[in-house]
Amino acid sequence: AGGDAATGPSIIVEAMGQGKRAAFYIDRYLNEEPLDTVVFDNRLPMVDRQAVIEKSAGVSVKPPVTIPTVSPRKRIQSFEAYEDVLTEDEARKAANRCLDCSGCCTCQECVKVCPADAIDFSMRAEEMKLKVASVVLANGFSILDPKTKPLWGYGKYPNVITAPQMDRLLAPTRPYNNVLRPSDGREPENIAMVLCTGSRDHTLCNPLCCRIGCMYAAKQAQLIMGALPLADVTVYYIDIRAFGKGYDEFFEQSKAMDVQYVKGKVSRIEEGDGNDLIVHYEDIAGGKGHQTAEHDMVVLAVGLTPNTDAYSIFSQDELASDDLSYVKEINEIRDPGVTSIPGVYAAGTLSGARDIPDTVLHSGAATTQAACYLKQLEANNVSLAKGV
């Protein structure tokens, strides 16, 4: 029982809450599950206060756009709406005040369109205990935070964005499906892409090549040319490493689309008039020394860094790491994926920077190693439930 029948006259929201609670316990009752072992609680976990403060630290305060209204004289002579619509410029200005337009508003439209019924907003974090004989770790990588190097201007200048953010703008599945400048919402006419942002950089303790920056920059450059046919795209690079099958052809294809490649090391980025950006770089190919160029928007092709979450998983055994904090493979040539803990295998970028084909290949090797380990235990009559 719930709602007004149980509480007396109340509000709709309270009745809806009681209805959800009743449905939860009815479902458990019909499935012959105990009712007293689980407490219904549909509240989402509280957001971390400090995380919100840090996220909004560099946000500027912009006054709201005044919604135009119909004058009283015209209002009394018709049944038209009291408030008028915003112009395109006003709408863009209002939208640019938003702190996080990409955040989920829980409209649940994704639930309706998902063909696999894989989205469930009622799910909550659940801790599970499983005894297994082998584990394949696929924690992936971390994306380098460009704020660690203030000279790039990320977080300070609104029109300096990262390549993952540009990927989001270019995604054909929305929410944007268009390239717009964050500062004023207009389409940029001159875009720069800076390669090796944080990769091969000893000042950030990251001397490795990320192996993916050159190719995803070439991909994004071509997508930008498709979205903005009249825009100029300039890629600043140290070396182009198009080493995979078909990679060099893809790189040459981007040049044929008139993407400009400048062999130059970018030292710093400054803001000019109208939120435009001034890129300072060293002309490596031409030997002309320090040069500057002005762009509407700058995209930082950030590299990969090790994901150290895996080291906190095991309490009894210590997972060995290499000199660069990636999970160490005992013999990466003979036994790829094998770690310092028997039965534990590292897959993909957990043990080093890799692109997608190499990650798929390495993950297949890691799972094969795990399968062989289980077969070996079975052959030696060791219980598979022993656990690691």
mmCIF file of C-alpha atoms in Angstrom:
data_model
loop_
_atom_site.group_PDB
_atom_site.id
_atom_site.type_symbol
_atom_site.label_atom_id
_atom_site.label_comp_id
_atom_site.label_asym_id
_atom_site.label_seq_id
_atom_site.Cartn_x
_atom_site.Cartn_y
_atom_site.Cartn_z
ATOM 1 C CA ALA A 1 0.000 0.000 0.000
ATOM 2 C CA GLY A 2 1.194 3.513 -0.694
ATOM 3 C CA GLY A 3 0.292 7.008 -1.758
ATOM 4 C CA ASP A 4 -2.733 8.832 -0.397
ATOM 5 C CA ALA A 5 -4.360 5.504 0.568
ATOM 6 C CA ALA A 6 -1.612 4.975 3.160
ATOM 7 C CA THR A 7 -0.486 8.485 4.091
ATOM 8 C CA GLY A 8 -3.542 10.583 3.533
ATOM 9 C CA PRO A 9 -3.482 13.654 1.256
ATOM 10 C CA SER A 10 0.094 14.251 0.138
ATOM 11 C CA ILE A 11 2.082 15.276 -2.931
ATOM 12 C CA ILE A 12 2.564 13.383 -6.208
ATOM 13 C CA VAL A 13 6.335 13.062 -5.816
ATOM 14 C CA GLU A 14 5.932 11.284 -2.481
ATOM 15 C CA ALA A 15 3.367 8.898 -3.967
ATOM 16 C CA MET A 16 5.705 8.107 -6.882
ATOM 17 C CA GLY A 17 8.528 7.351 -4.443
ATOM 18 C CA GLN A 18 6.332 4.974 -2.469
ATOM 19 C CA GLY A 19 5.218 3.328 -5.732
ATOM 20 C CA LYS A 20 8.830 2.632 -6.704
ATOM 21 C CA ARG A 21 9.562 1.253 -3.248
ATOM 22 C CA ALA A 22 6.491 -1.013 -3.407
ATOM 23 C CA ALA A 23 7.439 -2.264 -6.887
ATOM 24 C CA PHE A 24 10.945 -3.106 -5.622
ATOM 25 C CA TYR A 25 9.650 -5.281 -2.777
ATOM 26 C CA ILE A 26 6.873 -6.841 -4.924
ATOM 27 C CA ASP A 27 9.517 -7.925 -7.414
ATOM 28 C CA ARG A 28 11.579 -9.550 -4.655
ATOM 29 C CA TYR A 29 8.459 -11.226 -3.193
ATOM 30 C CA LEU A 30 7.428 -12.726 -6.547
ATOM 31 C CA ASN A 31 10.971 -14.023 -7.093
ATOM 32 C CA GLU A 32 10.932 -15.562 -3.605
ATOM 33 C CA GLU A 33 13.818 -13.405 -2.459
ATOM 34 C CA PRO A 34 14.120 -12.278 1.195
ATOM 35 C CA LEU A 35 12.636 -8.874 1.926
ATOM 36 C CA ASP A 36 14.614 -8.044 5.051
ATOM 37 C CA THR A 37 18.167 -8.460 3.722
ATOM 38 C CA VAL A 38 18.092 -5.596 1.195
ATOM 39 C CA VAL A 39 16.967 -2.051 1.958
ATOM 40 C CA PHE A 40 15.408 -0.121 -0.900
ATOM 41 C CA ASP A 41 17.259 3.132 -1.513
ATOM 42 C CA ASN A 42 16.843 4.844 -4.866
ATOM 43 C CA ARG A 43 19.021 7.826 -4.012
ATOM 44 C CA LEU A 44 22.117 8.448 -6.093
ATOM 45 C CA PRO A 45 25.446 8.692 -4.236
ATOM 46 C CA MET A 46 26.426 12.183 -3.120
ATOM 47 C CA VAL A 47 28.771 13.988 -5.476
ATOM 48 C CA ASP A 48 32.253 14.796 -4.185
ATOM 49 C CA ARG A 49 32.237 18.440 -3.120
ATOM 50 C CA GLN A 50 35.947 18.980 -3.743
ATOM 51 C CA ALA A 51 35.706 17.530 -7.272
ATOM 52 C CA VAL A 52 32.985 20.054 -8.163
ATOM 53 C CA ILE A 53 35.037 22.938 -6.740
ATOM 54 C CA GLU A 54 38.147 21.896 -8.669
ATOM 55 C CA LYS A 55 36.182 21.461 -11.883
ATOM 56 C CA SER A 56 34.697 24.952 -11.682
ATOM 57 C CA ALA A 57 37.883 26.701 -10.487
ATOM 58 C CA GLY A 58 38.720 28.185 -13.887
ATOM 59 C CA VAL A 59 35.148 28.956 -14.951
ATOM 60 C CA SER A 60 34.298 32.587 -15.644
ATOM 61 C CA VAL A 61 30.950 34.007 -14.551
ATOM 62 C CA LYS A 62 28.782 35.212 -17.423
ATOM 63 C CA PRO A 63 25.490 37.058 -16.868
ATOM 64 C CA PRO A 64 22.348 35.309 -18.141
ATOM 65 C CA VAL A 65 20.794 36.353 -21.416
ATOM 66 C CA THR A 66 17.674 38.441 -20.908
ATOM 67 C CA ILE A 67 14.656 36.754 -22.495
ATOM 68 C CA PRO A 68 12.811 39.282 -24.691
ATOM 69 C CA THR A 69 9.187 39.897 -23.748
ATOM 70 C CA VAL A 70 6.198 41.330 -25.596
ATOM 71 C CA SER A 71 5.226 44.840 -24.519
ATOM 72 C CA PRO A 72 2.031 45.202 -22.407
ATOM 73 C CA ARG A 73 0.321 47.170 -25.198
ATOM 74 C CA LYS A 74 0.736 44.282 -27.673
ATOM 75 C CA ARG A 75 0.050 41.668 -25.012
ATOM 76 C CA ILE A 76 -3.464 42.824 -24.240
ATOM 77 C CA GLN A 77 -4.391 42.766 -27.923
ATOM 78 C CA SER A 78 -3.591 39.094 -28.644
ATOM 79 C CA PHE A 79 -3.180 35.643 -27.188
ATOM 80 C CA GLU A 80 0.457 35.331 -28.349
ATOM 81 C CA ALA A 81 3.134 34.071 -25.964
ATOM 82 C CA TYR A 82 4.305 36.563 -23.366
ATOM 83 C CA GLU A 83 7.992 35.688 -23.905
ATOM 84 C CA ASP A 84 9.637 36.061 -27.311
ATOM 85 C CA VAL A 85 12.243 33.671 -28.765
ATOM 86 C CA LEU A 86 16.005 34.202 -28.602
ATOM 87 C CA THR A 87 18.001 35.061 -31.684
ATOM 88 C CA GLU A 88 20.701 32.616 -32.801
ATOM 89 C CA ASP A 89 23.450 34.774 -31.263
ATOM 90 C CA GLU A 90 21.531 35.050 -27.983
ATOM 91 C CA ALA A 91 20.922 31.289 -27.902
ATOM 92 C CA ARG A 92 24.630 30.564 -28.465
ATOM 93 C CA LYS A 93 25.582 33.054 -25.760
ATOM 94 C CA ALA A 94 23.126 31.461 -23.329
ATOM 95 C CA ALA A 95 24.355 27.945 -24.137
ATOM 96 C CA ASN A 96 27.987 28.956 -23.575
ATOM 97 C CA ARG A 97 27.168 29.823 -19.951
ATOM 98 C CA CYS A 98 26.600 26.128 -19.227
ATOM 99 C CA LEU A 99 29.217 24.523 -16.986
ATOM 100 C CA ASP A 100 28.881 21.047 -18.458
ATOM 101 C CA CYS A 101 26.590 20.606 -21.445
ATOM 102 C CA SER A 102 27.838 17.045 -21.946
ATOM 103 C CA GLY A 103 26.547 15.874 -18.560
ATOM 104 C CA CYS A 104 23.673 13.393 -18.507
ATOM 105 C CA CYS A 105 20.309 15.020 -17.781
ATOM 106 C CA THR A 106 18.682 11.587 -17.156
ATOM 107 C CA CYS A 107 16.070 12.103 -19.874
ATOM 108 C CA GLN A 108 16.408 8.304 -20.430
ATOM 109 C CA GLU A 109 16.055 8.603 -24.205
ATOM 110 C CA CYS A 110 19.086 6.288 -24.462
ATOM 111 C CA VAL A 111 17.055 3.588 -22.690
ATOM 112 C CA LYS A 112 14.366 3.755 -25.377
ATOM 113 C CA VAL A 113 16.719 3.478 -28.343
ATOM 114 C CA CYS A 114 19.223 0.911 -27.005
ATOM 115 C CA PRO A 115 18.489 -2.290 -29.005
ATOM 116 C CA ALA A 116 20.156 -4.539 -26.413
ATOM 117 C CA ASP A 117 18.288 -3.133 -23.388
ATOM 118 C CA ALA A 118 21.704 -2.671 -21.814
ATOM 119 C CA ILE A 119 20.970 0.599 -19.967
ATOM 120 C CA ASP A 120 19.420 0.426 -16.510
ATOM 121 C CA PHE A 121 19.185 3.632 -14.465
ATOM 122 C CA SER A 122 18.011 1.689 -11.423
ATOM 123 C CA MET A 123 21.332 -0.138 -11.039
ATOM 124 C CA ARG A 124 23.589 0.782 -8.151
ATOM 125 C CA ALA A 125 27.151 -0.158 -7.276
ATOM 126 C CA GLU A 126 27.323 -3.759 -6.116
ATOM 127 C CA GLU A 127 30.306 -5.435 -4.506
ATOM 128 C CA MET A 128 30.805 -9.025 -5.627
ATOM 129 C CA LYS A 129 33.182 -11.683 -4.331
ATOM 130 C CA LEU A 130 34.317 -14.327 -6.805
ATOM 131 C CA LYS A 131 36.918 -17.068 -6.464
ATOM 132 C CA VAL A 132 38.813 -17.502 -9.705
ATOM 133 C CA ALA A 133 41.955 -19.260 -10.811
ATOM 134 C CA SER A 134 43.155 -16.599 -13.263
ATOM 135 C CA VAL A 135 42.676 -12.885 -13.919
ATOM 136 C CA VAL A 136 43.190 -10.882 -17.106
ATOM 137 C CA LEU A 137 43.738 -7.208 -16.304
ATOM 138 C CA ALA A 138 42.453 -4.813 -18.957
ATOM 139 C CA ASN A 139 42.418 -1.518 -17.046
ATOM 140 C CA GLY A 140 43.575 0.413 -20.100
ATOM 141 C CA PHE A 141 45.467 3.677 -20.034
ATOM 142 C CA SER A 142 45.093 7.170 -18.614
ATOM 143 C CA ILE A 143 44.938 10.300 -20.785
ATOM 144 C CA LEU A 144 47.605 12.871 -20.034
ATOM 145 C CA ASP A 145 46.234 15.988 -18.349
ATOM 146 C CA PRO A 146 47.425 18.997 -20.416
ATOM 147 C CA LYS A 147 46.988 21.267 -17.392
ATOM 148 C CA THR A 148 50.286 19.842 -16.123
ATOM 149 C CA LYS A 149 52.013 22.138 -18.615
ATOM 150 C CA PRO A 150 50.541 25.676 -18.296
ATOM 151 C CA LEU A 151 52.430 26.898 -21.396
ATOM 152 C CA TRP A 152 49.844 25.127 -23.567
ATOM 153 C CA GLY A 153 47.058 27.306 -22.145
ATOM 154 C CA TYR A 154 44.616 24.448 -21.598
ATOM 155 C CA GLY A 155 42.057 25.392 -18.939
ATOM 156 C CA LYS A 156 43.093 29.039 -19.267
ATOM 157 C CA TYR A 157 42.107 29.835 -22.852
ATOM 158 C CA PRO A 158 38.642 28.527 -23.832
ATOM 159 C CA ASN A 159 39.604 27.786 -27.430
ATOM 160 C CA VAL A 160 42.410 25.398 -26.478
ATOM 161 C CA ILE A 161 40.844 21.926 -26.340
ATOM 162 C CA THR A 162 42.101 18.334 -26.315
ATOM 163 C CA ALA A 163 41.795 15.795 -29.118
ATOM 164 C CA PRO A 164 39.278 13.676 -27.111
ATOM 165 C CA GLN A 165 37.106 16.801 -26.843
ATOM 166 C CA MET A 166 37.413 17.397 -30.581
ATOM 167 C CA ASP A 167 36.472 13.753 -31.141
ATOM 168 C CA ARG A 168 33.307 14.448 -29.145
ATOM 169 C CA LEU A 169 32.511 17.498 -31.283
ATOM 170 C CA LEU A 170 32.970 15.507 -34.502
ATOM 171 C CA ALA A 171 30.972 12.450 -33.383
ATOM 172 C CA PRO A 172 28.180 11.839 -35.943
ATOM 173 C CA THR A 173 26.008 10.319 -33.217
ATOM 174 C CA ARG A 174 25.762 13.731 -31.507
ATOM 175 C CA PRO A 175 25.345 15.550 -29.096
ATOM 176 C CA TYR A 176 27.248 18.186 -31.133
ATOM 177 C CA ASN A 177 27.934 16.859 -34.644
ATOM 178 C CA ASN A 178 29.578 20.184 -35.462
ATOM 179 C CA VAL A 179 32.814 22.013 -34.670
ATOM 180 C CA LEU A 180 32.211 25.220 -32.709
ATOM 181 C CA ARG A 181 34.538 27.483 -30.766
ATOM 182 C CA PRO A 182 33.867 27.241 -27.007
ATOM 183 C CA SER A 183 34.409 30.994 -26.476
ATOM 184 C CA ASP A 184 31.692 32.314 -28.790
ATOM 185 C CA GLY A 185 29.996 29.300 -30.431
ATOM 186 C CA ARG A 186 31.015 30.185 -33.997
ATOM 187 C CA GLU A 187 32.595 27.896 -36.546
ATOM 188 C CA PRO A 188 36.402 28.211 -36.589
ATOM 189 C CA GLU A 189 38.099 29.026 -39.881
ATOM 190 C CA ASN A 190 41.684 28.190 -38.922
ATOM 191 C CA ILE A 191 42.408 25.197 -36.654
ATOM 192 C CA ALA A 192 45.796 24.040 -35.346
ATOM 193 C CA MET A 193 46.578 20.545 -34.087
ATOM 194 C CA VAL A 194 49.650 20.119 -31.866
ATOM 195 C CA LEU A 195 51.154 16.617 -31.841
ATOM 196 C CA CYS A 196 53.250 15.040 -29.072
ATOM 197 C CA THR A 197 51.415 17.013 -26.394
ATOM 198 C CA GLY A 198 52.913 15.395 -23.326
ATOM 199 C CA SER A 199 54.469 12.502 -25.248
ATOM 200 C CA ARG A 200 58.254 12.258 -25.683
ATOM 201 C CA ASP A 201 58.519 14.930 -22.995
ATOM 202 C CA HIS A 202 61.053 14.383 -20.221
ATOM 203 C CA THR A 203 59.785 17.433 -18.321
ATOM 204 C CA LEU A 204 56.567 15.467 -17.719
ATOM 205 C CA CYS A 205 58.427 12.193 -17.058
ATOM 206 C CA ASN A 206 56.813 10.706 -20.163
ATOM 207 C CA PRO A 207 59.598 9.965 -22.688
ATOM 208 C CA LEU A 208 57.571 7.434 -24.710
ATOM 209 C CA CYS A 209 55.817 7.989 -28.018
ATOM 210 C CA CYS A 210 52.074 7.451 -27.525
ATOM 211 C CA ARG A 211 51.932 5.617 -30.900
ATOM 212 C CA ILE A 212 48.417 6.855 -31.661
ATOM 213 C CA GLY A 213 48.677 10.674 -31.799
ATOM 214 C CA CYS A 214 49.893 11.001 -35.408
ATOM 215 C CA MET A 215 47.149 8.825 -36.832
ATOM 216 C CA TYR A 216 44.215 10.085 -34.802
ATOM 217 C CA ALA A 217 45.305 13.650 -35.641
ATOM 218 C CA ALA A 218 45.286 12.729 -39.356
ATOM 219 C CA LYS A 219 41.829 11.187 -38.892
ATOM 220 C CA GLN A 220 40.464 14.228 -37.067
ATOM 221 C CA ALA A 221 41.986 16.588 -39.632
ATOM 222 C CA GLN A 222 40.104 14.795 -42.408
ATOM 223 C CA LEU A 223 36.862 14.814 -40.410
ATOM 224 C CA ILE A 224 37.282 18.537 -39.745
ATOM 225 C CA MET A 225 37.768 19.154 -43.468
ATOM 226 C CA GLY A 226 34.516 17.278 -44.055
ATOM 227 C CA ALA A 227 32.612 19.226 -41.378
ATOM 228 C CA LEU A 228 34.163 22.606 -42.289
ATOM 229 C CA PRO A 229 35.149 22.470 -45.989
ATOM 230 C CA LEU A 230 36.423 26.068 -46.010
ATOM 231 C CA ALA A 231 38.521 25.780 -42.848
ATOM 232 C CA ASP A 232 42.328 25.637 -42.816
ATOM 233 C CA VAL A 233 43.831 22.818 -40.710
ATOM 234 C CA THR A 234 47.483 22.952 -39.658
ATOM 235 C CA VAL A 235 49.258 20.086 -37.882
ATOM 236 C CA TYR A 236 52.428 20.892 -35.923
ATOM 237 C CA TYR A 237 54.610 17.795 -35.510
ATOM 238 C CA ILE A 238 58.109 16.622 -34.578
ATOM 239 C CA ASP A 239 58.032 13.343 -36.543
ATOM 240 C CA ILE A 240 55.162 11.574 -38.285
ATOM 241 C CA ARG A 241 55.145 7.945 -37.200
ATOM 242 C CA ALA A 242 52.746 6.231 -39.611
ATOM 243 C CA PHE A 243 54.134 2.732 -39.075
ATOM 244 C CA GLY A 244 51.116 0.394 -39.363
ATOM 245 C CA LYS A 245 49.493 -1.269 -42.339
ATOM 246 C CA GLY A 246 47.855 1.401 -44.487
ATOM 247 C CA TYR A 247 48.908 4.168 -42.072
ATOM 248 C CA ASP A 248 51.242 5.981 -44.467
ATOM 249 C CA GLU A 249 48.582 5.921 -47.218
ATOM 250 C CA PHE A 250 46.105 7.428 -44.748
ATOM 251 C CA PHE A 251 48.623 10.132 -43.832
ATOM 252 C CA GLU A 252 49.234 10.956 -47.509
ATOM 253 C CA GLN A 253 45.468 11.093 -48.032
ATOM 254 C CA SER A 254 45.160 13.810 -45.388
ATOM 255 C CA LYS A 255 47.879 15.836 -47.134
ATOM 256 C CA ALA A 256 46.011 15.436 -50.430
ATOM 257 C CA MET A 257 42.975 16.973 -48.715
ATOM 258 C CA ASP A 258 45.147 20.088 -48.155
ATOM 259 C CA VAL A 259 45.875 19.536 -44.469
ATOM 260 C CA GLN A 260 49.032 21.564 -43.792
ATOM 261 C CA TYR A 261 51.823 19.744 -41.908
ATOM 262 C CA VAL A 262 54.426 21.982 -40.251
ATOM 263 C CA LYS A 263 57.542 20.332 -38.799
ATOM 264 C CA GLY A 264 57.874 22.466 -35.697
ATOM 265 C CA LYS A 265 58.038 22.066 -31.936
ATOM 266 C CA VAL A 266 55.390 24.198 -30.194
ATOM 267 C CA SER A 267 56.803 25.972 -27.147
ATOM 268 C CA ARG A 268 53.809 27.946 -25.888
ATOM 269 C CA ILE A 269 50.339 29.209 -26.771
ATOM 270 C CA GLU A 270 49.027 32.689 -25.992
ATOM 271 C CA GLU A 271 45.673 34.370 -26.461
ATOM 272 C CA GLY A 272 45.310 37.278 -28.865
ATOM 273 C CA ASP A 273 42.431 39.538 -29.847
ATOM 274 C CA GLY A 274 38.929 38.092 -29.952
ATOM 275 C CA ASN A 275 39.964 34.895 -28.155
ATOM 276 C CA ASP A 276 42.159 33.915 -31.114
ATOM 277 C CA LEU A 277 45.322 31.989 -30.271
ATOM 278 C CA ILE A 278 48.971 32.688 -31.075
ATOM 279 C CA VAL A 279 51.102 29.544 -31.429
ATOM 280 C CA HIS A 280 54.843 29.928 -30.814
ATOM 281 C CA TYR A 281 56.926 27.197 -32.437
ATOM 282 C CA GLU A 282 60.433 26.402 -33.636
ATOM 283 C CA ASP A 283 60.677 25.901 -37.390
ATOM 284 C CA ILE A 284 62.569 22.572 -37.563
ATOM 285 C CA ALA A 285 62.340 21.887 -41.303
ATOM 286 C CA GLY A 286 63.029 25.412 -42.561
ATOM 287 C CA GLY A 287 65.610 26.305 -39.926
ATOM 288 C CA LYS A 288 64.049 29.742 -39.422
ATOM 289 C CA GLY A 289 64.069 29.508 -35.638
ATOM 290 C CA HIS A 290 61.242 30.950 -33.577
ATOM 291 C CA GLN A 291 58.003 31.518 -35.507
ATOM 292 C CA THR A 292 54.417 32.470 -34.598
ATOM 293 C CA ALA A 293 51.079 31.677 -36.220
ATOM 294 C CA GLU A 294 47.523 32.746 -35.376
ATOM 295 C CA HIS A 295 44.628 30.272 -35.191
ATOM 296 C CA ASP A 296 40.961 30.339 -34.204
ATOM 297 C CA MET A 297 41.239 27.089 -32.240
ATOM 298 C CA VAL A 298 44.032 24.794 -31.045
ATOM 299 C CA VAL A 299 43.617 21.038 -30.530
ATOM 300 C CA LEU A 300 46.155 19.328 -28.253
ATOM 301 C CA ALA A 301 46.868 15.744 -29.350
ATOM 302 C CA VAL A 302 47.416 14.438 -25.825
ATOM 303 C CA GLY A 303 49.293 11.206 -25.275
ATOM 304 C CA LEU A 304 48.874 8.172 -23.038
ATOM 305 C CA THR A 305 50.098 7.645 -19.489
ATOM 306 C CA PRO A 306 50.125 4.454 -17.397
ATOM 307 C CA ASN A 307 46.989 3.483 -15.498
ATOM 308 C CA THR A 308 48.228 2.676 -11.996
ATOM 309 C CA ASP A 309 44.879 1.418 -10.650
ATOM 310 C CA ALA A 310 45.960 -2.192 -11.204
ATOM 311 C CA TYR A 311 48.598 -1.992 -8.473
ATOM 312 C CA SER A 312 45.986 -1.513 -5.751
ATOM 313 C CA ILE A 313 43.924 -4.579 -6.736
ATOM 314 C CA PHE A 314 46.089 -7.243 -5.108
ATOM 315 C CA SER A 315 46.627 -7.043 -1.356
ATOM 316 C CA GLN A 316 48.732 -10.161 -0.791
ATOM 317 C CA ASP A 317 50.954 -10.148 -3.895
ATOM 318 C CA GLU A 318 52.796 -7.197 -5.395
ATOM 319 C CA LEU A 319 52.290 -6.546 -9.097
ATOM 320 C CA ALA A 320 55.653 -5.547 -10.580
ATOM 321 C CA SER A 321 55.973 -2.395 -12.686
ATOM 322 C CA ASP A 322 58.603 -1.265 -15.181
ATOM 323 C CA ASP A 323 60.629 1.947 -15.038
ATOM 324 C CA LEU A 324 57.775 3.956 -16.576
ATOM 325 C CA SER A 325 55.040 2.628 -14.215
ATOM 326 C CA TYR A 326 53.452 0.297 -16.765
ATOM 327 C CA VAL A 327 52.708 -3.250 -15.588
ATOM 328 C CA LYS A 328 55.863 -5.254 -16.185
ATOM 329 C CA GLU A 329 55.778 -8.279 -18.477
ATOM 330 C CA ILE A 330 58.257 -10.949 -17.383
ATOM 331 C CA ASN A 331 59.221 -11.696 -20.989
ATOM 332 C CA GLU A 332 57.217 -9.567 -23.433
ATOM 333 C CA ILE A 333 58.607 -11.368 -26.511
ATOM 334 C CA ARG A 334 58.297 -15.000 -25.422
ATOM 335 C CA ASP A 335 55.351 -14.696 -22.985
ATOM 336 C CA PRO A 336 53.330 -11.548 -23.718
ATOM 337 C CA GLY A 337 50.953 -10.565 -20.917
ATOM 338 C CA VAL A 338 52.607 -12.663 -18.197
ATOM 339 C CA THR A 339 53.054 -10.616 -15.003
ATOM 340 C CA SER A 340 54.963 -11.191 -11.768
ATOM 341 C CA ILE A 341 51.911 -12.876 -10.160
ATOM 342 C CA PRO A 342 51.134 -16.437 -11.363
ATOM 343 C CA GLY A 343 47.727 -16.574 -13.049
ATOM 344 C CA VAL A 344 47.525 -12.790 -13.532
ATOM 345 C CA TYR A 345 47.924 -11.437 -17.076
ATOM 346 C CA ALA A 346 48.026 -7.878 -18.419
ATOM 347 C CA ALA A 347 46.200 -7.048 -21.648
ATOM 348 C CA GLY A 348 46.604 -4.147 -24.040
ATOM 349 C CA THR A 349 47.812 -0.725 -22.949
ATOM 350 C CA LEU A 350 48.154 -1.754 -19.319
ATOM 351 C CA SER A 351 51.697 -2.913 -20.073
ATOM 352 C CA GLY A 352 52.636 -0.278 -22.664
ATOM 353 C CA ALA A 353 51.399 2.305 -25.171
ATOM 354 C CA ARG A 354 49.654 0.579 -28.097
ATOM 355 C CA ASP A 355 47.267 1.399 -30.910
ATOM 356 C CA ILE A 356 44.003 -0.509 -31.465
ATOM 357 C CA PRO A 357 45.333 -3.341 -33.726
ATOM 358 C CA ASP A 358 48.245 -4.047 -31.384
ATOM 359 C CA THR A 359 45.947 -3.853 -28.352
ATOM 360 C CA VAL A 360 43.582 -6.425 -29.886
ATOM 361 C CA LEU A 361 46.512 -8.686 -30.750
ATOM 362 C CA HIS A 362 48.086 -8.371 -27.301
ATOM 363 C CA SER A 363 44.748 -8.920 -25.525
ATOM 364 C CA GLY A 364 44.251 -12.129 -27.515
ATOM 365 C CA ALA A 365 47.700 -13.272 -26.379
ATOM 366 C CA ALA A 366 46.875 -12.485 -22.730
ATOM 367 C CA THR A 367 43.597 -14.425 -22.812
ATOM 368 C CA THR A 368 45.363 -17.347 -24.502
ATOM 369 C CA GLN A 369 47.941 -17.320 -21.716
ATOM 370 C CA ALA A 370 45.131 -17.426 -19.137
ATOM 371 C CA ALA A 371 43.450 -20.333 -20.932
ATOM 372 C CA CYS A 372 46.741 -22.264 -21.029
ATOM 373 C CA TYR A 373 47.263 -21.591 -17.340
ATOM 374 C CA LEU A 374 43.835 -23.023 -16.525
ATOM 375 C CA LYS A 375 44.522 -26.088 -18.684
ATOM 376 C CA GLN A 376 47.808 -26.582 -16.881
ATOM 377 C CA LEU A 377 46.079 -26.454 -13.493
ATOM 378 C CA GLU A 378 43.485 -28.934 -14.731
ATOM 379 C CA ALA A 379 46.185 -31.266 -16.019
ATOM 380 C CA ASN A 380 47.940 -31.119 -12.646
ATOM 381 C CA ASN A 381 44.642 -31.824 -10.833
ATOM 382 C CA VAL A 382 44.717 -28.448 -9.085
ATOM 383 C CA SER A 383 41.316 -27.087 -8.092
ATOM 384 C CA LEU A 384 40.284 -24.189 -10.307
ATOM 385 C CA ALA A 385 38.476 -22.666 -7.331
ATOM 386 C CA LYS A 386 41.735 -22.196 -5.451
ATOM 387 C CA GLY A 387 41.699 -18.565 -6.409
ATOM 388 C CA VAL A 388 44.338 -15.901 -6.930
#
